[in-house]
Amino acid sequence: MGLYPRDRMVFIQSYEKVRRPGTDVIRDLECFFIMIMIENYCHHASDPEETSRLIDEQPYAQACIREFLKGNPFLFNPIEPVEIDRSTFEPET
């Protein structure tokens, strides 16, 4: 998630100079991106020190998931973060 769309494209273009990817590589990479993002959240969600960072990423993460589920390419295109209600992430007292 730390790479901007432009940087991702440069990475792929550089990779293609070494090895030619197969067909549907973009969709495969997007699927992998979403899978790793969810896996990473599952790993860090139990750590209270990570909560703030995970919440801060939600507008972008949810936008990526939204585009993926719609079948829209998102890895190399700037996407607008979604609006979130931060209060839904606050622990109940």
mmCIF file with all atom_site columns, C-alpha atoms in Angstrom:
data_model
loop_
_atom_site.group_PDB
_atom_site.id
_atom_site.type_symbol
_atom_site.label_atom_id
_atom_site.label_alt_id
_atom_site.label_comp_id
_atom_site.label_asym_id
_atom_site.label_entity_id
_atom_site.label_seq_id
_atom_site.pdbx_PDB_ins_code
_atom_site.Cartn_x
_atom_site.Cartn_y
_atom_site.Cartn_z
_atom_site.occupancy
_atom_site.B_iso_or_equiv
_atom_site.pdbx_formal_charge
_atom_site.auth_seq_id
_atom_site.auth_comp_id
_atom_site.auth_asym_id
_atom_site.auth_atom_id
_atom_site.pdbx_PDB_model_num
ATOM 1  C CA . MET A 1 1  ? 0.000   0.000   0.000   1.00 0.00 ? 1  MET A CA 1
ATOM 2  C CA . GLY A 1 2  ? 3.005   2.257   0.396   1.00 0.00 ? 2  GLY A CA 1
ATOM 3  C CA . LEU A 1 3  ? 3.550   2.604   -3.342  1.00 0.00 ? 3  LEU A CA 1
ATOM 4  C CA . TYR A 1 4  ? 1.732   5.237   -5.343  1.00 0.00 ? 4  TYR A CA 1
ATOM 5  C CA . PRO A 1 5  ? 0.087   4.130   -8.617  1.00 0.00 ? 5  PRO A CA 1
ATOM 6  C CA . ARG A 1 6  ? 2.900   5.730   -10.652 1.00 0.00 ? 6  ARG A CA 1
ATOM 7  C CA . ASP A 1 7  ? 5.522   3.854   -8.610  1.00 0.00 ? 7  ASP A CA 1
ATOM 8  C CA . ARG A 1 8  ? 3.680   0.591   -9.072  1.00 0.00 ? 8  ARG A CA 1
ATOM 9  C CA . MET A 1 9  ? 3.738   1.075   -12.834 1.00 0.00 ? 9  MET A CA 1
ATOM 10 C CA . VAL A 1 10 ? 7.485   1.749   -12.779 1.00 0.00 ? 10 VAL A CA 1
ATOM 11 C CA . PHE A 1 11 ? 7.963   -1.431  -10.735 1.00 0.00 ? 11 PHE A CA 1
ATOM 12 C CA . ILE A 1 12 ? 5.971   -3.524  -13.234 1.00 0.00 ? 12 ILE A CA 1
ATOM 13 C CA . GLN A 1 13 ? 7.717   -1.967  -16.231 1.00 0.00 ? 13 GLN A CA 1
ATOM 14 C CA . SER A 1 14 ? 11.094  -2.723  -14.674 1.00 0.00 ? 14 SER A CA 1
ATOM 15 C CA . TYR A 1 15 ? 10.025  -6.277  -13.899 1.00 0.00 ? 15 TYR A CA 1
ATOM 16 C CA . GLU A 1 16 ? 8.899   -6.762  -17.510 1.00 0.00 ? 16 GLU A CA 1
ATOM 17 C CA . LYS A 1 17 ? 12.460  -6.004  -18.661 1.00 0.00 ? 17 LYS A CA 1
ATOM 18 C CA . VAL A 1 18 ? 13.618  -9.086  -16.758 1.00 0.00 ? 18 VAL A CA 1
ATOM 19 C CA . ARG A 1 19 ? 10.686  -11.433 -17.185 1.00 0.00 ? 19 ARG A CA 1
ATOM 20 C CA . ARG A 1 20 ? 7.522   -11.312 -19.241 1.00 0.00 ? 20 ARG A CA 1
ATOM 21 C CA . PRO A 1 21 ? 4.437   -11.719 -17.022 1.00 0.00 ? 21 PRO A CA 1
ATOM 22 C CA . GLY A 1 22 ? 1.556   -13.922 -18.079 1.00 0.00 ? 22 GLY A CA 1
ATOM 23 C CA . THR A 1 23 ? -1.873  -12.847 -19.211 1.00 0.00 ? 23 THR A CA 1
ATOM 24 C CA . ASP A 1 24 ? -4.238  -11.293 -16.660 1.00 0.00 ? 24 ASP A CA 1
ATOM 25 C CA . VAL A 1 25 ? -1.227  -10.335 -14.543 1.00 0.00 ? 25 VAL A CA 1
ATOM 26 C CA . ILE A 1 26 ? -2.839  -7.056  -13.501 1.00 0.00 ? 26 ILE A CA 1
ATOM 27 C CA . ARG A 1 27 ? -5.980  -8.746  -12.160 1.00 0.00 ? 27 ARG A CA 1
ATOM 28 C CA . ASP A 1 28 ? -3.817  -11.351 -10.424 1.00 0.00 ? 28 ASP A CA 1
ATOM 29 C CA . LEU A 1 29 ? -1.729  -8.598  -8.809  1.00 0.00 ? 29 LEU A CA 1
ATOM 30 C CA . GLU A 1 30 ? -4.858  -6.762  -7.694  1.00 0.00 ? 30 GLU A CA 1
ATOM 31 C CA . CYS A 1 31 ? -6.253  -9.937  -6.153  1.00 0.00 ? 31 CYS A CA 1
ATOM 32 C CA . PHE A 1 32 ? -2.930  -10.552 -4.401  1.00 0.00 ? 32 PHE A CA 1
ATOM 33 C CA . PHE A 1 33 ? -2.860  -6.919  -3.198  1.00 0.00 ? 33 PHE A CA 1
ATOM 34 C CA . ILE A 1 34 ? -6.320  -7.233  -1.611  1.00 0.00 ? 34 ILE A CA 1
ATOM 35 C CA . MET A 1 35 ? -5.492  -10.621 -0.090  1.00 0.00 ? 35 MET A CA 1
ATOM 36 C CA . ILE A 1 36 ? -2.263  -9.354  1.479   1.00 0.00 ? 36 ILE A CA 1
ATOM 37 C CA . MET A 1 37 ? -3.953  -6.183  2.717   1.00 0.00 ? 37 MET A CA 1
ATOM 38 C CA . ILE A 1 38 ? -6.658  -8.198  4.505   1.00 0.00 ? 38 ILE A CA 1
ATOM 39 C CA . GLU A 1 39 ? -4.105  -10.668 5.850   1.00 0.00 ? 39 GLU A CA 1
ATOM 40 C CA . ASN A 1 40 ? -1.974  -7.804  7.151   1.00 0.00 ? 40 ASN A CA 1
ATOM 41 C CA . TYR A 1 41 ? -4.981  -6.240  8.891   1.00 0.00 ? 41 TYR A CA 1
ATOM 42 C CA . CYS A 1 42 ? -5.862  -9.567  10.504  1.00 0.00 ? 42 CYS A CA 1
ATOM 43 C CA . HIS A 1 43 ? -2.307  -9.890  11.788  1.00 0.00 ? 43 HIS A CA 1
ATOM 44 C CA . HIS A 1 44 ? -2.104  -6.354  13.235  1.00 0.00 ? 44 HIS A CA 1
ATOM 45 C CA . ALA A 1 45 ? -5.701  -5.916  14.430  1.00 0.00 ? 45 ALA A CA 1
ATOM 46 C CA . SER A 1 46 ? -5.067  -7.578  17.786  1.00 0.00 ? 46 SER A CA 1
ATOM 47 C CA . ASP A 1 47 ? -2.269  -5.116  18.649  1.00 0.00 ? 47 ASP A CA 1
ATOM 48 C CA . PRO A 1 48 ? -3.698  -1.976  20.300  1.00 0.00 ? 48 PRO A CA 1
ATOM 49 C CA . GLU A 1 49 ? -0.601  -0.028  19.251  1.00 0.00 ? 49 GLU A CA 1
ATOM 50 C CA . GLU A 1 50 ? -1.518  -0.633  15.592  1.00 0.00 ? 50 GLU A CA 1
ATOM 51 C CA . THR A 1 51 ? -5.166  0.443   15.870  1.00 0.00 ? 51 THR A CA 1
ATOM 52 C CA . SER A 1 52 ? -4.637  4.091   14.997  1.00 0.00 ? 52 SER A CA 1
ATOM 53 C CA . ARG A 1 53 ? -2.628  3.286   11.862  1.00 0.00 ? 53 ARG A CA 1
ATOM 54 C CA . LEU A 1 54 ? -5.161  0.712   10.702  1.00 0.00 ? 54 LEU A CA 1
ATOM 55 C CA . ILE A 1 55 ? -8.011  3.179   11.171  1.00 0.00 ? 55 ILE A CA 1
ATOM 56 C CA . ASP A 1 56 ? -6.098  5.881   9.290   1.00 0.00 ? 56 ASP A CA 1
ATOM 57 C CA . GLU A 1 57 ? -5.682  3.508   6.315   1.00 0.00 ? 57 GLU A CA 1
ATOM 58 C CA . GLN A 1 58 ? -9.371  2.595   6.090   1.00 0.00 ? 58 GLN A CA 1
ATOM 59 C CA . PRO A 1 59 ? -10.494 5.292   3.621   1.00 0.00 ? 59 PRO A CA 1
ATOM 60 C CA . TYR A 1 60 ? -7.875  4.113   1.121   1.00 0.00 ? 60 TYR A CA 1
ATOM 61 C CA . ALA A 1 61 ? -8.188  0.393   1.896   1.00 0.00 ? 61 ALA A CA 1
ATOM 62 C CA . GLN A 1 62 ? -11.963 0.453   1.531   1.00 0.00 ? 62 GLN A CA 1
ATOM 63 C CA . ALA A 1 63 ? -11.646 2.371   -1.745  1.00 0.00 ? 63 ALA A CA 1
ATOM 64 C CA . CYS A 1 64 ? -9.308  -0.327  -3.095  1.00 0.00 ? 64 CYS A CA 1
ATOM 65 C CA . ILE A 1 65 ? -11.673 -3.087  -2.004  1.00 0.00 ? 65 ILE A CA 1
ATOM 66 C CA . ARG A 1 66 ? -14.657 -1.222  -3.508  1.00 0.00 ? 66 ARG A CA 1
ATOM 67 C CA . GLU A 1 67 ? -12.926 -0.909  -6.878  1.00 0.00 ? 67 GLU A CA 1
ATOM 68 C CA . PHE A 1 68 ? -11.757 -4.526  -6.795  1.00 0.00 ? 68 PHE A CA 1
ATOM 69 C CA . LEU A 1 69 ? -15.266 -5.810  -6.080  1.00 0.00 ? 69 LEU A CA 1
ATOM 70 C CA . LYS A 1 70 ? -16.656 -3.699  -8.916  1.00 0.00 ? 70 LYS A CA 1
ATOM 71 C CA . GLY A 1 71 ? -14.078 -5.223  -11.260 1.00 0.00 ? 71 GLY A CA 1
ATOM 72 C CA . ASN A 1 72 ? -12.397 -1.856  -11.810 1.00 0.00 ? 72 ASN A CA 1
ATOM 73 C CA . PRO A 1 73 ? -8.613  -1.708  -12.127 1.00 0.00 ? 73 PRO A CA 1
ATOM 74 C CA . PHE A 1 74 ? -7.081  0.217   -9.245  1.00 0.00 ? 74 PHE A CA 1
ATOM 75 C CA . LEU A 1 75 ? -3.378  -0.579  -8.866  1.00 0.00 ? 75 LEU A CA 1
ATOM 76 C CA . PHE A 1 76 ? -2.212  1.936   -11.451 1.00 0.00 ? 76 PHE A CA 1
ATOM 77 C CA . ASN A 1 77 ? -5.046  4.451   -11.231 1.00 0.00 ? 77 ASN A CA 1
ATOM 78 C CA . PRO A 1 78 ? -5.432  7.095   -8.542  1.00 0.00 ? 78 PRO A CA 1
ATOM 79 C CA . ILE A 1 79 ? -8.578  6.385   -6.544  1.00 0.00 ? 79 ILE A CA 1
ATOM 80 C CA . GLU A 1 80 ? -10.471 8.611   -4.179  1.00 0.00 ? 80 GLU A CA 1
ATOM 81 C CA . PRO A 1 81 ? -10.573 7.424   -0.572  1.00 0.00 ? 81 PRO A CA 1
ATOM 82 C CA . VAL A 1 82 ? -14.026 6.663   0.765   1.00 0.00 ? 82 VAL A CA 1
ATOM 83 C CA . GLU A 1 83 ? -15.589 8.674   3.555   1.00 0.00 ? 83 GLU A CA 1
ATOM 84 C CA . ILE A 1 84 ? -15.693 6.727   6.788   1.00 0.00 ? 84 ILE A CA 1
ATOM 85 C CA . ASP A 1 85 ? -17.345 7.330   10.107  1.00 0.00 ? 85 ASP A CA 1
ATOM 86 C CA . ARG A 1 86 ? -14.388 7.088   12.501  1.00 0.00 ? 86 ARG A CA 1
ATOM 87 C CA . SER A 1 87 ? -16.752 6.580   15.440  1.00 0.00 ? 87 SER A CA 1
ATOM 88 C CA . THR A 1 88 ? -17.526 3.078   14.148  1.00 0.00 ? 88 THR A CA 1
ATOM 89 C CA . PHE A 1 89 ? -13.913 2.186   14.933  1.00 0.00 ? 89 PHE A CA 1
ATOM 90 C CA . GLU A 1 90 ? -13.927 3.470   18.496  1.00 0.00 ? 90 GLU A CA 1
ATOM 91 C CA . PRO A 1 91 ? -14.153 0.821   21.214  1.00 0.00 ? 91 PRO A CA 1
ATOM 92 C CA . GLU A 1 92 ? -17.350 0.645   23.199  1.00 0.00 ? 92 GLU A CA 1
ATOM 93 C CA . THR A 1 93 ? -17.036 1.774   26.792  1.00 0.00 ? 93 THR A CA 1
#
